[in-house]
Amino acid sequence: MYGRRDVLRTGAALGLMAASPWLYAESAPGLLTRKIPASGEALPVIGAGTSGSFEVEPGSAQYQQLQQVLKAFFEGGGKVIDTSPNYGGADAILGQLLEEGRWHRQCFIATKIAADSAAAAQEQWAGTLKSLRTDKVDLLQIHNLRDWQRQLPYARELKAQGKTRYVGITHYLASGQDDVTEIVRKEPLDFIQINYSVNAPDAAKTLLPLCHDKGVAVLINRTFDDGRLFAKVKDQPLPGWAAEAGISSWAQMFLKFAISHPAVTTVIPATGRPDRQLDQLKAGLAPLLSEAQQQALIRQFA
Ligand SMILES: NC(=O)c1ccc[n+]([C@@H]2O[C@H](COP(=O)([O-])OP(=O)(O)OC[C@H]3O[C@@H](n4cnc5c(N)ncnc54)[C@H](OP(=O)(O)O)[C@@H]3O)[C@@H](O)[C@H]2O)c1
Protein backbone atom coordinates (compact mmCIF):
# COMPACT_ATOMS: atom_id res chain seq x y z
CA MET A 1 0.00 0.00 0.00
CA TYR A 2 1.16 3.52 -0.62
CA GLY A 3 1.67 5.87 2.28
CA ARG A 4 0.71 9.54 2.53
CA ARG A 5 4.23 10.57 1.54
CA ASP A 6 3.95 8.63 -1.72
CA VAL A 7 0.60 10.23 -2.49
CA LEU A 8 2.11 13.69 -1.90
CA ARG A 9 5.05 12.79 -4.13
CA THR A 10 2.63 11.58 -6.78
CA GLY A 11 0.85 14.93 -6.64
CA ALA A 12 4.16 16.65 -7.29
CA ALA A 13 4.82 14.20 -10.09
CA LEU A 14 1.51 15.12 -11.74
CA GLY A 15 2.67 18.70 -11.96
CA LEU A 16 5.90 17.60 -13.61
CA MET A 17 4.15 15.43 -16.13
CA ALA A 18 1.77 18.14 -17.28
CA ALA A 19 4.74 19.35 -19.33
CA SER A 20 4.83 16.17 -21.44
CA PRO A 21 1.32 14.67 -21.59
CA TRP A 22 2.07 12.98 -24.95
CA LEU A 23 4.65 10.71 -23.39
CA TYR A 24 3.47 9.87 -19.90
CA ALA A 25 0.15 9.41 -18.23
CA GLU A 26 -0.86 8.42 -14.70
CA SER A 27 -2.51 5.22 -13.49
CA ALA A 28 -3.89 5.14 -9.96
CA PRO A 29 -2.18 5.47 -7.55
CA GLY A 30 0.53 7.32 -9.42
CA LEU A 31 2.43 4.80 -11.50
CA LEU A 32 3.55 6.23 -14.81
CA THR A 33 2.06 4.53 -17.85
CA ARG A 34 3.09 4.09 -21.47
CA LYS A 35 0.86 3.39 -24.43
CA ILE A 36 0.97 0.22 -26.52
CA PRO A 37 1.57 1.74 -29.98
CA ALA A 38 -0.65 -0.85 -31.76
CA SER A 39 -3.74 0.11 -29.78
CA GLY A 40 -3.14 3.18 -27.61
CA GLU A 41 -3.92 1.10 -24.49
CA ALA A 42 -1.95 2.42 -21.49
CA LEU A 43 0.09 0.07 -19.31
CA PRO A 44 1.81 0.90 -16.00
CA VAL A 45 5.61 1.00 -16.44
CA ILE A 46 6.20 -1.41 -13.54
CA GLY A 47 5.06 -4.99 -14.13
CA ALA A 48 6.15 -8.34 -12.71
CA GLY A 49 7.88 -11.54 -13.81
CA THR A 50 7.34 -15.06 -12.48
CA SER A 51 10.49 -16.99 -13.44
CA GLY A 52 12.00 -18.55 -10.30
CA SER A 53 10.10 -16.37 -7.84
CA PHE A 54 6.72 -18.04 -8.61
CA GLU A 55 8.07 -21.59 -8.83
CA VAL A 56 6.71 -22.60 -5.42
CA GLU A 57 4.42 -25.25 -3.92
CA PRO A 58 0.74 -24.32 -3.57
CA GLY A 59 -0.10 -23.62 0.08
CA SER A 60 3.57 -23.29 1.15
CA ALA A 61 4.92 -20.32 3.14
CA GLN A 62 6.36 -18.92 -0.12
CA TYR A 63 2.95 -19.27 -1.76
CA GLN A 64 1.42 -17.24 1.05
CA GLN A 65 4.11 -14.62 0.54
CA LEU A 66 3.16 -14.47 -3.15
CA GLN A 67 -0.44 -13.72 -2.16
CA GLN A 68 0.94 -10.63 -0.41
CA VAL A 69 3.20 -9.82 -3.36
CA LEU A 70 0.24 -9.74 -5.74
CA LYS A 71 -1.94 -7.83 -3.27
CA ALA A 72 0.76 -5.15 -3.05
CA PHE A 73 1.22 -5.24 -6.83
CA PHE A 74 -2.43 -4.72 -7.76
CA GLU A 75 -3.18 -2.26 -4.96
CA GLY A 76 -0.11 -0.32 -6.04
CA GLY A 77 -1.46 0.05 -9.58
CA GLY A 78 0.45 -2.84 -11.24
CA LYS A 79 -1.10 -4.71 -14.15
CA VAL A 80 1.33 -6.59 -16.42
CA ILE A 81 2.54 -10.04 -15.29
CA ASP A 82 4.78 -12.16 -17.50
CA THR A 83 4.95 -15.94 -17.29
CA SER A 84 5.65 -18.99 -19.47
CA PRO A 85 4.56 -22.62 -19.68
CA ASN A 86 8.20 -23.65 -19.15
CA TYR A 87 8.77 -21.85 -15.80
CA GLY A 88 8.47 -24.93 -13.58
CA GLY A 89 4.77 -24.49 -12.85
CA ALA A 90 4.93 -20.72 -12.25
CA ASP A 91 2.02 -20.12 -14.64
CA ALA A 92 -0.24 -22.48 -12.70
CA ILE A 93 0.73 -20.77 -9.44
CA LEU A 94 -0.05 -17.40 -11.04
CA GLY A 95 -3.43 -18.72 -12.27
CA GLN A 96 -4.31 -20.00 -8.81
CA LEU A 97 -3.25 -16.75 -7.13
CA LEU A 98 -5.22 -14.64 -9.62
CA GLU A 99 -8.33 -16.75 -9.11
CA GLU A 100 -8.09 -16.73 -5.31
CA GLY A 101 -7.50 -12.98 -5.20
CA ARG A 102 -10.12 -12.29 -7.92
CA TRP A 103 -7.48 -10.38 -9.83
CA HIS A 104 -7.95 -11.82 -13.33
CA ARG A 105 -9.76 -8.72 -14.57
CA GLN A 106 -7.05 -6.40 -13.25
CA CYS A 107 -4.20 -8.40 -14.76
CA PHE A 108 -2.63 -8.02 -18.20
CA ILE A 109 -1.40 -11.61 -18.65
CA ALA A 110 1.64 -12.07 -20.86
CA THR A 111 2.65 -15.66 -21.56
CA LYS A 112 4.55 -17.60 -24.21
CA ILE A 113 4.69 -20.41 -26.70
CA ALA A 114 7.83 -22.50 -26.19
CA ALA A 115 7.47 -25.41 -28.57
CA ASP A 116 9.13 -27.01 -31.60
CA SER A 117 6.18 -28.29 -33.62
CA ALA A 118 2.60 -27.35 -34.45
CA ALA A 119 1.21 -30.23 -32.41
CA ALA A 120 3.37 -29.41 -29.38
CA ALA A 121 2.33 -25.74 -29.51
CA GLN A 122 -1.37 -26.61 -29.65
CA GLU A 123 -1.08 -28.99 -26.74
CA GLN A 124 0.92 -26.43 -24.77
CA TRP A 125 -1.61 -23.68 -25.46
CA ALA A 126 -4.45 -25.84 -24.11
CA GLY A 127 -2.38 -26.41 -20.96
CA THR A 128 -1.58 -22.71 -20.67
CA LEU A 129 -5.25 -21.72 -20.53
CA LYS A 130 -5.89 -24.39 -17.93
CA SER A 131 -2.90 -23.35 -15.81
CA LEU A 132 -3.75 -19.66 -15.98
CA ARG A 133 -7.46 -20.41 -15.32
CA THR A 134 -8.64 -18.27 -18.20
CA ASP A 135 -10.02 -18.63 -21.73
CA LYS A 136 -7.78 -15.92 -23.23
CA VAL A 137 -4.62 -13.95 -22.50
CA ASP A 138 -3.49 -10.42 -23.29
CA LEU A 139 -0.11 -11.10 -24.88
CA LEU A 140 1.26 -14.30 -26.42
CA GLN A 141 5.01 -14.26 -27.12
CA ILE A 142 7.32 -16.68 -28.92
CA HIS A 143 9.80 -17.67 -26.21
CA ASN A 144 13.45 -17.00 -27.10
CA LEU A 145 12.55 -17.03 -30.83
CA ARG A 146 12.10 -20.79 -30.59
CA ASP A 147 10.70 -22.18 -33.87
CA TRP A 148 9.43 -18.64 -34.49
CA GLN A 149 8.78 -19.03 -38.25
CA ARG A 150 6.12 -21.64 -37.42
CA GLN A 151 4.95 -20.34 -34.03
CA LEU A 152 4.45 -16.66 -34.90
CA PRO A 153 1.76 -17.47 -37.51
CA TYR A 154 0.12 -19.74 -34.91
CA ALA A 155 0.11 -16.91 -32.35
CA ARG A 156 -1.46 -14.65 -34.99
CA GLU A 157 -4.11 -17.29 -35.66
CA LEU A 158 -4.95 -17.29 -31.95
CA LYS A 159 -5.09 -13.48 -32.04
CA ALA A 160 -7.57 -13.63 -34.94
CA GLN A 161 -9.69 -16.02 -32.84
CA GLY A 162 -9.71 -13.54 -29.92
CA LYS A 163 -7.58 -15.84 -27.74
CA THR A 164 -4.85 -13.23 -27.32
CA ARG A 165 -5.05 -9.48 -27.86
CA TYR A 166 -1.39 -9.00 -28.81
CA VAL A 167 1.50 -11.10 -30.15
CA GLY A 168 5.25 -10.75 -29.69
CA ILE A 169 8.66 -12.40 -29.47
CA THR A 170 11.17 -12.63 -26.62
CA HIS A 171 14.86 -13.03 -25.89
CA TYR A 172 16.92 -12.59 -22.74
CA LEU A 173 20.52 -12.07 -23.90
CA ALA A 174 22.28 -9.23 -25.73
CA SER A 175 23.60 -11.92 -28.13
CA GLY A 176 20.02 -12.58 -29.26
CA GLN A 177 19.25 -8.96 -30.10
CA ASP A 178 20.56 -9.00 -33.69
CA ASP A 179 18.05 -11.71 -34.54
CA VAL A 180 15.28 -9.87 -32.69
CA THR A 181 16.18 -6.70 -34.62
CA GLU A 182 15.96 -8.56 -37.94
CA ILE A 183 12.51 -9.88 -37.10
CA VAL A 184 11.25 -6.47 -35.92
CA ARG A 185 12.42 -5.02 -39.26
CA LYS A 186 10.44 -7.48 -41.37
CA GLU A 187 7.50 -8.77 -39.30
CA PRO A 188 4.58 -6.79 -37.91
CA LEU A 189 4.66 -7.28 -34.11
CA ASP A 190 2.71 -5.76 -31.22
CA PHE A 191 5.43 -6.41 -28.62
CA ILE A 192 8.97 -7.58 -28.10
CA GLN A 193 10.50 -8.62 -24.77
CA ILE A 194 14.26 -8.25 -24.29
CA ASN A 195 16.89 -7.76 -21.58
CA TYR A 196 18.04 -4.23 -20.77
CA SER A 197 19.92 -3.18 -17.65
CA VAL A 198 22.71 -0.91 -16.35
CA ASN A 199 25.24 -3.68 -17.12
CA ALA A 200 23.64 -4.75 -20.43
CA PRO A 201 22.52 -1.52 -22.13
CA ASP A 202 23.18 -2.55 -25.79
CA ALA A 203 19.50 -2.49 -26.77
CA ALA A 204 19.56 1.32 -26.58
CA LYS A 205 21.87 1.49 -29.64
CA THR A 206 19.61 0.07 -32.36
CA LEU A 207 16.80 -2.16 -31.16
CA LEU A 208 14.96 0.20 -28.81
CA PRO A 209 15.03 3.15 -31.27
CA LEU A 210 13.81 0.78 -34.01
CA CYS A 211 10.86 -0.32 -31.84
CA HIS A 212 10.07 3.31 -31.10
CA ASP A 213 10.05 4.12 -34.83
CA LYS A 214 8.07 1.06 -35.85
CA GLY A 215 5.49 1.33 -33.05
CA VAL A 216 6.37 -1.89 -31.22
CA ALA A 217 5.75 -2.06 -27.45
CA VAL A 218 8.68 -3.31 -25.35
CA LEU A 219 8.76 -5.40 -22.17
CA ILE A 220 12.09 -5.52 -20.34
CA ASN A 221 13.35 -8.63 -18.54
CA ARG A 222 16.44 -9.20 -16.35
CA THR A 223 16.73 -5.60 -15.17
CA PHE A 224 18.47 -6.93 -12.06
CA ASP A 225 20.56 -9.31 -14.21
CA ASP A 226 18.58 -12.10 -12.58
CA GLY A 227 19.44 -10.69 -9.12
CA ARG A 228 23.24 -10.55 -9.71
CA LEU A 229 23.33 -6.75 -9.72
CA PHE A 230 22.48 -6.69 -6.02
CA ALA A 231 25.70 -8.53 -5.18
CA LYS A 232 27.63 -5.89 -7.15
CA VAL A 233 26.18 -3.00 -5.12
CA LYS A 234 26.40 -4.70 -1.73
CA ASP A 235 27.63 -2.07 0.75
CA GLN A 236 27.78 0.56 -2.00
CA PRO A 237 25.90 3.82 -1.37
CA LEU A 238 23.47 5.14 -3.96
CA PRO A 239 24.84 7.92 -6.20
CA GLY A 240 24.61 11.39 -4.66
CA TRP A 241 21.85 12.38 -7.13
CA ALA A 242 19.52 9.47 -6.21
CA ALA A 243 17.25 11.48 -3.90
CA GLU A 244 16.62 14.17 -6.50
CA ALA A 245 15.54 11.37 -8.88
CA GLY A 246 13.11 10.13 -6.20
CA ILE A 247 15.16 6.97 -5.62
CA SER A 248 15.79 5.35 -2.22
CA SER A 249 17.05 1.85 -3.15
CA TRP A 250 19.22 0.11 -5.73
CA ALA A 251 16.19 -1.85 -6.99
CA GLN A 252 14.44 1.44 -7.79
CA MET A 253 17.62 2.71 -9.46
CA PHE A 254 17.91 -0.33 -11.77
CA LEU A 255 14.22 -0.22 -12.68
CA LYS A 256 14.19 3.52 -13.28
CA PHE A 257 17.15 3.12 -15.60
CA ALA A 258 15.09 0.73 -17.76
CA ILE A 259 11.89 2.78 -17.89
CA SER A 260 13.78 6.00 -18.59
CA HIS A 261 14.26 4.87 -22.19
CA PRO A 262 11.20 6.24 -24.03
CA ALA A 263 10.78 3.07 -26.14
CA VAL A 264 10.28 0.93 -23.03
CA THR A 265 6.66 0.16 -22.21
CA THR A 266 6.90 -1.96 -19.04
CA VAL A 267 9.69 -3.56 -17.01
CA ILE A 268 8.89 -6.98 -15.49
CA PRO A 269 11.12 -7.60 -12.43
CA ALA A 270 10.55 -10.82 -10.50
CA THR A 271 10.27 -11.09 -6.74
CA GLY A 272 8.68 -13.44 -4.25
CA ARG A 273 8.85 -10.90 -1.42
CA PRO A 274 6.11 -8.35 -0.62
CA ASP A 275 8.57 -5.77 0.78
CA ARG A 276 10.55 -5.90 -2.47
CA GLN A 277 7.35 -5.61 -4.50
CA LEU A 278 6.40 -2.42 -2.66
CA ASP A 279 9.89 -1.05 -3.22
CA GLN A 280 9.79 -1.86 -6.95
CA LEU A 281 6.49 -0.02 -7.45
CA LYS A 282 8.09 3.18 -6.18
CA ALA A 283 10.38 3.15 -9.22
CA GLY A 284 7.33 3.80 -11.37
CA LEU A 285 6.80 7.32 -10.02
CA ALA A 286 8.20 10.41 -11.73
CA PRO A 287 10.75 11.81 -12.29
CA LEU A 288 12.66 9.58 -14.71
CA LEU A 289 16.45 9.62 -15.05
CA SER A 290 18.17 12.22 -17.19
CA GLU A 291 20.47 11.13 -20.04
CA ALA A 292 23.49 12.11 -17.89
CA GLN A 293 22.27 9.98 -14.97
CA GLN A 294 21.69 6.98 -17.28
CA GLN A 295 25.19 7.34 -18.74
CA ALA A 296 26.74 7.60 -15.25
CA LEU A 297 25.13 4.25 -14.35
CA ILE A 298 26.33 2.59 -17.56
CA ARG A 299 29.90 3.75 -16.77
CA GLN A 300 29.64 2.53 -13.17
CA PHE A 301 28.50 -0.99 -14.17
CA ALA A 302 30.53 -1.43 -17.39
N1 LIG B 1 13.37 -15.38 -22.62
C1 LIG B 1 12.41 -14.84 -21.91
O1 LIG B 1 11.30 -14.68 -22.37
C2 LIG B 1 12.73 -14.40 -20.51
C3 LIG B 1 14.00 -14.61 -19.98
C4 LIG B 1 14.28 -14.14 -18.70
C5 LIG B 1 13.26 -13.53 -17.98
N2 LIG B 1 12.01 -13.39 -18.49
C6 LIG B 1 10.93 -12.75 -17.71
O2 LIG B 1 11.43 -11.60 -17.08
C7 LIG B 1 11.25 -11.70 -15.66
C8 LIG B 1 12.39 -11.00 -14.95
O3 LIG B 1 13.62 -11.61 -15.24
P1 LIG B 1 14.42 -12.49 -14.20
O4 LIG B 1 13.46 -13.05 -13.22
O5 LIG B 1 15.26 -13.42 -14.98
O6 LIG B 1 15.42 -11.49 -13.55
P2 LIG B 1 15.38 -10.13 -12.67
O7 LIG B 1 14.01 -9.55 -12.60
O8 LIG B 1 16.50 -9.35 -13.20
O9 LIG B 1 15.81 -10.67 -11.24
C9 LIG B 1 14.97 -11.42 -10.44
C10 LIG B 1 15.73 -11.87 -9.21
O10 LIG B 1 16.11 -10.73 -8.43
C11 LIG B 1 15.85 -10.99 -7.07
N3 LIG B 1 15.53 -9.71 -6.42
C12 LIG B 1 14.47 -8.91 -6.68
N4 LIG B 1 14.52 -7.81 -5.90
C13 LIG B 1 15.63 -7.92 -5.13
C14 LIG B 1 16.22 -7.11 -4.12
N5 LIG B 1 15.69 -5.95 -3.77
N6 LIG B 1 17.38 -7.56 -3.55
C15 LIG B 1 17.95 -8.74 -3.91
N7 LIG B 1 17.42 -9.55 -4.86
C16 LIG B 1 16.28 -9.15 -5.45
C17 LIG B 1 14.66 -11.95 -7.07
O11 LIG B 1 14.68 -12.75 -5.92
P3 LIG B 1 13.43 -12.76 -4.87
O12 LIG B 1 12.31 -13.46 -5.54
O13 LIG B 1 14.02 -13.51 -3.71
O14 LIG B 1 13.13 -11.33 -4.53
C18 LIG B 1 14.92 -12.78 -8.32
O15 LIG B 1 15.73 -13.90 -8.01
C19 LIG B 1 11.15 -13.20 -15.42
O16 LIG B 1 10.58 -13.50 -14.17
C20 LIG B 1 10.37 -13.64 -16.62
O17 LIG B 1 8.98 -13.40 -16.41
C21 LIG B 1 11.74 -13.80 -19.76
XYZ file of C-alpha atoms and ligand atoms in Angstrom:
350
model
C 0.000 0.000 0.000
C 1.159 3.525 -0.624
C 1.668 5.872 2.283
C 0.707 9.544 2.531
C 4.228 10.566 1.541
C 3.946 8.630 -1.722
C 0.597 10.232 -2.485
C 2.109 13.685 -1.899
C 5.055 12.790 -4.131
C 2.629 11.585 -6.776
C 0.848 14.934 -6.645
C 4.158 16.652 -7.286
C 4.818 14.202 -10.093
C 1.512 15.118 -11.738
C 2.669 18.700 -11.959
C 5.897 17.597 -13.605
C 4.153 15.430 -16.134
C 1.771 18.141 -17.278
C 4.742 19.347 -19.326
C 4.828 16.166 -21.442
C 1.316 14.665 -21.595
C 2.070 12.979 -24.948
C 4.653 10.712 -23.392
C 3.474 9.873 -19.898
C 0.145 9.410 -18.229
C -0.859 8.417 -14.702
C -2.513 5.220 -13.487
C -3.889 5.145 -9.956
C -2.175 5.474 -7.548
C 0.527 7.315 -9.420
C 2.425 4.804 -11.499
C 3.549 6.225 -14.811
C 2.058 4.527 -17.848
C 3.095 4.085 -21.470
C 0.860 3.389 -24.428
C 0.973 0.224 -26.522
C 1.568 1.736 -29.977
C -0.647 -0.850 -31.757
C -3.738 0.112 -29.776
C -3.141 3.178 -27.613
C -3.918 1.101 -24.494
C -1.953 2.424 -21.487
C 0.091 0.066 -19.310
C 1.814 0.898 -16.005
C 5.608 0.998 -16.435
C 6.201 -1.412 -13.540
C 5.064 -4.990 -14.135
C 6.155 -8.341 -12.707
C 7.880 -11.539 -13.809
C 7.341 -15.056 -12.483
C 10.485 -16.993 -13.443
C 11.997 -18.546 -10.302
C 10.101 -16.370 -7.844
C 6.715 -18.037 -8.605
C 8.067 -21.590 -8.830
C 6.714 -22.602 -5.420
C 4.418 -25.250 -3.923
C 0.737 -24.317 -3.573
C -0.102 -23.623 0.080
C 3.574 -23.293 1.151
C 4.924 -20.318 3.138
C 6.360 -18.917 -0.124
C 2.950 -19.272 -1.760
C 1.417 -17.241 1.050
C 4.114 -14.616 0.539
C 3.163 -14.467 -3.149
C -0.443 -13.722 -2.165
C 0.937 -10.631 -0.406
C 3.204 -9.824 -3.363
C 0.239 -9.739 -5.739
C -1.936 -7.830 -3.272
C 0.755 -5.155 -3.051
C 1.218 -5.242 -6.829
C -2.427 -4.717 -7.762
C -3.180 -2.264 -4.955
C -0.112 -0.317 -6.039
C -1.465 0.053 -9.583
C 0.449 -2.838 -11.239
C -1.105 -4.712 -14.147
C 1.332 -6.586 -16.423
C 2.544 -10.036 -15.294
C 4.776 -12.164 -17.498
C 4.952 -15.942 -17.288
C 5.646 -18.989 -19.469
C 4.560 -22.617 -19.681
C 8.195 -23.646 -19.147
C 8.767 -21.853 -15.802
C 8.473 -24.930 -13.585
C 4.769 -24.492 -12.848
C 4.927 -20.717 -12.251
C 2.016 -20.123 -14.637
C -0.239 -22.483 -12.695
C 0.734 -20.774 -9.438
C -0.051 -17.405 -11.042
C -3.429 -18.715 -12.267
C -4.307 -20.001 -8.811
C -3.255 -16.751 -7.127
C -5.223 -14.642 -9.621
C -8.328 -16.748 -9.113
C -8.089 -16.734 -5.312
C -7.504 -12.978 -5.202
C -10.121 -12.292 -7.915
C -7.478 -10.381 -9.828
C -7.954 -11.816 -13.328
C -9.760 -8.722 -14.572
C -7.046 -6.400 -13.253
C -4.205 -8.400 -14.757
C -2.630 -8.016 -18.199
C -1.400 -11.605 -18.648
C 1.644 -12.068 -20.862
C 2.650 -15.658 -21.559
C 4.546 -17.604 -24.209
C 4.694 -20.406 -26.704
C 7.831 -22.497 -26.186
C 7.470 -25.409 -28.572
C 9.134 -27.005 -31.603
C 6.182 -28.292 -33.625
C 2.600 -27.346 -34.449
C 1.206 -30.233 -32.413
C 3.371 -29.406 -29.379
C 2.334 -25.742 -29.505
C -1.370 -26.615 -29.654
C -1.077 -28.990 -26.741
C 0.924 -26.434 -24.770
C -1.610 -23.679 -25.458
C -4.453 -25.836 -24.106
C -2.379 -26.412 -20.958
C -1.579 -22.708 -20.674
C -5.254 -21.717 -20.534
C -5.892 -24.393 -17.932
C -2.895 -23.345 -15.813
C -3.755 -19.661 -15.979
C -7.463 -20.406 -15.321
C -8.643 -18.269 -18.199
C -10.015 -18.627 -21.734
C -7.784 -15.921 -23.228
C -4.621 -13.948 -22.504
C -3.490 -10.422 -23.291
C -0.106 -11.100 -24.878
C 1.261 -14.298 -26.423
C 5.008 -14.262 -27.119
C 7.319 -16.683 -28.918
C 9.797 -17.674 -26.214
C 13.455 -17.004 -27.102
C 12.551 -17.030 -30.833
C 12.097 -20.794 -30.588
C 10.695 -22.175 -33.875
C 9.429 -18.643 -34.488
C 8.775 -19.034 -38.249
C 6.122 -21.644 -37.419
C 4.951 -20.338 -34.031
C 4.448 -16.660 -34.897
C 1.760 -17.469 -37.509
C 0.123 -19.741 -34.908
C 0.110 -16.914 -32.354
C -1.461 -14.646 -34.993
C -4.110 -17.292 -35.656
C -4.949 -17.286 -31.950
C -5.093 -13.483 -32.037
C -7.575 -13.629 -34.945
C -9.693 -16.016 -32.838
C -9.706 -13.540 -29.921
C -7.581 -15.844 -27.739
C -4.851 -13.228 -27.324
C -5.053 -9.478 -27.860
C -1.390 -8.997 -28.806
C 1.499 -11.102 -30.145
C 5.245 -10.749 -29.692
C 8.660 -12.398 -29.466
C 11.170 -12.626 -26.620
C 14.856 -13.034 -25.890
C 16.924 -12.595 -22.736
C 20.522 -12.068 -23.902
C 22.284 -9.229 -25.731
C 23.597 -11.916 -28.132
C 20.018 -12.577 -29.262
C 19.246 -8.963 -30.099
C 20.562 -9.000 -33.687
C 18.049 -11.713 -34.541
C 15.280 -9.869 -32.691
C 16.183 -6.697 -34.618
C 15.964 -8.562 -37.939
C 12.510 -9.882 -37.100
C 11.254 -6.471 -35.918
C 12.424 -5.024 -39.264
C 10.436 -7.482 -41.367
C 7.501 -8.770 -39.298
C 4.583 -6.787 -37.913
C 4.657 -7.281 -34.108
C 2.712 -5.762 -31.220
C 5.435 -6.415 -28.619
C 8.972 -7.580 -28.103
C 10.496 -8.615 -24.772
C 14.262 -8.247 -24.292
C 16.888 -7.762 -21.576
C 18.039 -4.231 -20.773
C 19.924 -3.183 -17.649
C 22.707 -0.906 -16.353
C 25.242 -3.675 -17.118
C 23.637 -4.748 -20.427
C 22.524 -1.524 -22.135
C 23.177 -2.546 -25.790
C 19.502 -2.488 -26.772
C 19.560 1.317 -26.581
C 21.870 1.490 -29.640
C 19.611 0.069 -32.364
C 16.798 -2.163 -31.161
C 14.963 0.201 -28.814
C 15.029 3.149 -31.273
C 13.806 0.780 -34.013
C 10.859 -0.323 -31.837
C 10.067 3.307 -31.105
C 10.054 4.120 -34.829
C 8.068 1.056 -35.851
C 5.495 1.335 -33.051
C 6.372 -1.890 -31.220
C 5.747 -2.065 -27.455
C 8.680 -3.314 -25.347
C 8.759 -5.403 -22.169
C 12.091 -5.523 -20.344
C 13.348 -8.630 -18.541
C 16.436 -9.201 -16.350
C 16.730 -5.600 -15.171
C 18.468 -6.931 -12.065
C 20.560 -9.315 -14.214
C 18.575 -12.098 -12.575
C 19.444 -10.686 -9.117
C 23.239 -10.555 -9.714
C 23.332 -6.749 -9.719
C 22.483 -6.691 -6.016
C 25.702 -8.534 -5.181
C 27.631 -5.894 -7.148
C 26.181 -3.004 -5.117
C 26.400 -4.701 -1.732
C 27.634 -2.066 0.752
C 27.778 0.562 -2.001
C 25.902 3.818 -1.366
C 23.470 5.136 -3.963
C 24.837 7.917 -6.204
C 24.605 11.389 -4.664
C 21.849 12.382 -7.128
C 19.524 9.466 -6.213
C 17.246 11.480 -3.903
C 16.625 14.172 -6.503
C 15.542 11.371 -8.885
C 13.110 10.127 -6.197
C 15.160 6.969 -5.615
C 15.794 5.353 -2.219
C 17.051 1.853 -3.148
C 19.216 0.114 -5.733
C 16.190 -1.847 -6.994
C 14.437 1.439 -7.789
C 17.617 2.709 -9.460
C 17.912 -0.329 -11.773
C 14.217 -0.223 -12.678
C 14.192 3.518 -13.276
C 17.154 3.118 -15.597
C 15.091 0.731 -17.756
C 11.894 2.776 -17.893
C 13.785 5.997 -18.589
C 14.261 4.870 -22.190
C 11.199 6.239 -24.031
C 10.776 3.071 -26.141
C 10.279 0.926 -23.034
C 6.655 0.156 -22.208
C 6.904 -1.956 -19.037
C 9.690 -3.557 -17.013
C 8.890 -6.978 -15.492
C 11.123 -7.602 -12.429
C 10.551 -10.817 -10.504
C 10.269 -11.095 -6.741
C 8.683 -13.445 -4.249
C 8.849 -10.898 -1.416
C 6.108 -8.348 -0.619
C 8.570 -5.775 0.779
C 10.551 -5.899 -2.473
C 7.353 -5.609 -4.495
C 6.401 -2.423 -2.662
C 9.886 -1.055 -3.225
C 9.785 -1.856 -6.952
C 6.491 -0.023 -7.454
C 8.090 3.178 -6.179
C 10.381 3.146 -9.222
C 7.327 3.805 -11.367
C 6.802 7.317 -10.018
C 8.198 10.405 -11.729
C 10.749 11.806 -12.289
C 12.658 9.581 -14.708
C 16.452 9.624 -15.046
C 18.175 12.216 -17.195
C 20.469 11.129 -20.036
C 23.493 12.113 -17.890
C 22.266 9.977 -14.975
C 21.694 6.982 -17.280
C 25.194 7.336 -18.739
C 26.741 7.598 -15.248
C 25.129 4.252 -14.348
C 26.333 2.591 -17.561
C 29.896 3.750 -16.773
C 29.641 2.526 -13.173
C 28.504 -0.990 -14.173
C 30.525 -1.434 -17.389
N 13.373 -15.378 -22.620
C 12.414 -14.842 -21.909
O 11.305 -14.682 -22.374
C 12.729 -14.398 -20.514
C 14.003 -14.612 -19.982
C 14.277 -14.142 -18.702
C 13.262 -13.535 -17.978
N 12.007 -13.388 -18.492
C 10.926 -12.748 -17.714
O 11.431 -11.597 -17.075
C 11.246 -11.701 -15.657
C 12.391 -11.000 -14.954
O 13.620 -11.612 -15.244
P 14.422 -12.491 -14.203
O 13.460 -13.051 -13.219
O 15.263 -13.421 -14.981
O 15.419 -11.488 -13.554
P 15.376 -10.135 -12.669
O 14.009 -9.549 -12.598
O 16.503 -9.353 -13.203
O 15.812 -10.667 -11.237
C 14.966 -11.418 -10.436
C 15.730 -11.867 -9.213
O 16.108 -10.729 -8.434
C 15.849 -10.994 -7.066
N 15.527 -9.714 -6.419
C 14.466 -8.907 -6.681
N 14.518 -7.806 -5.901
C 15.625 -7.916 -5.127
C 16.224 -7.112 -4.122
N 15.691 -5.949 -3.767
N 17.380 -7.556 -3.546
C 17.948 -8.738 -3.909
N 17.415 -9.551 -4.855
C 16.275 -9.149 -5.452
C 14.663 -11.948 -7.069
O 14.683 -12.753 -5.922
P 13.432 -12.757 -4.875
O 12.310 -13.462 -5.540
O 14.017 -13.515 -3.709
O 13.126 -11.327 -4.533
C 14.917 -12.781 -8.323
O 15.727 -13.898 -8.007
C 11.153 -13.204 -15.420
O 10.577 -13.496 -14.175
C 10.368 -13.641 -16.619
O 8.984 -13.402 -16.415
C 11.739 -13.797 -19.763
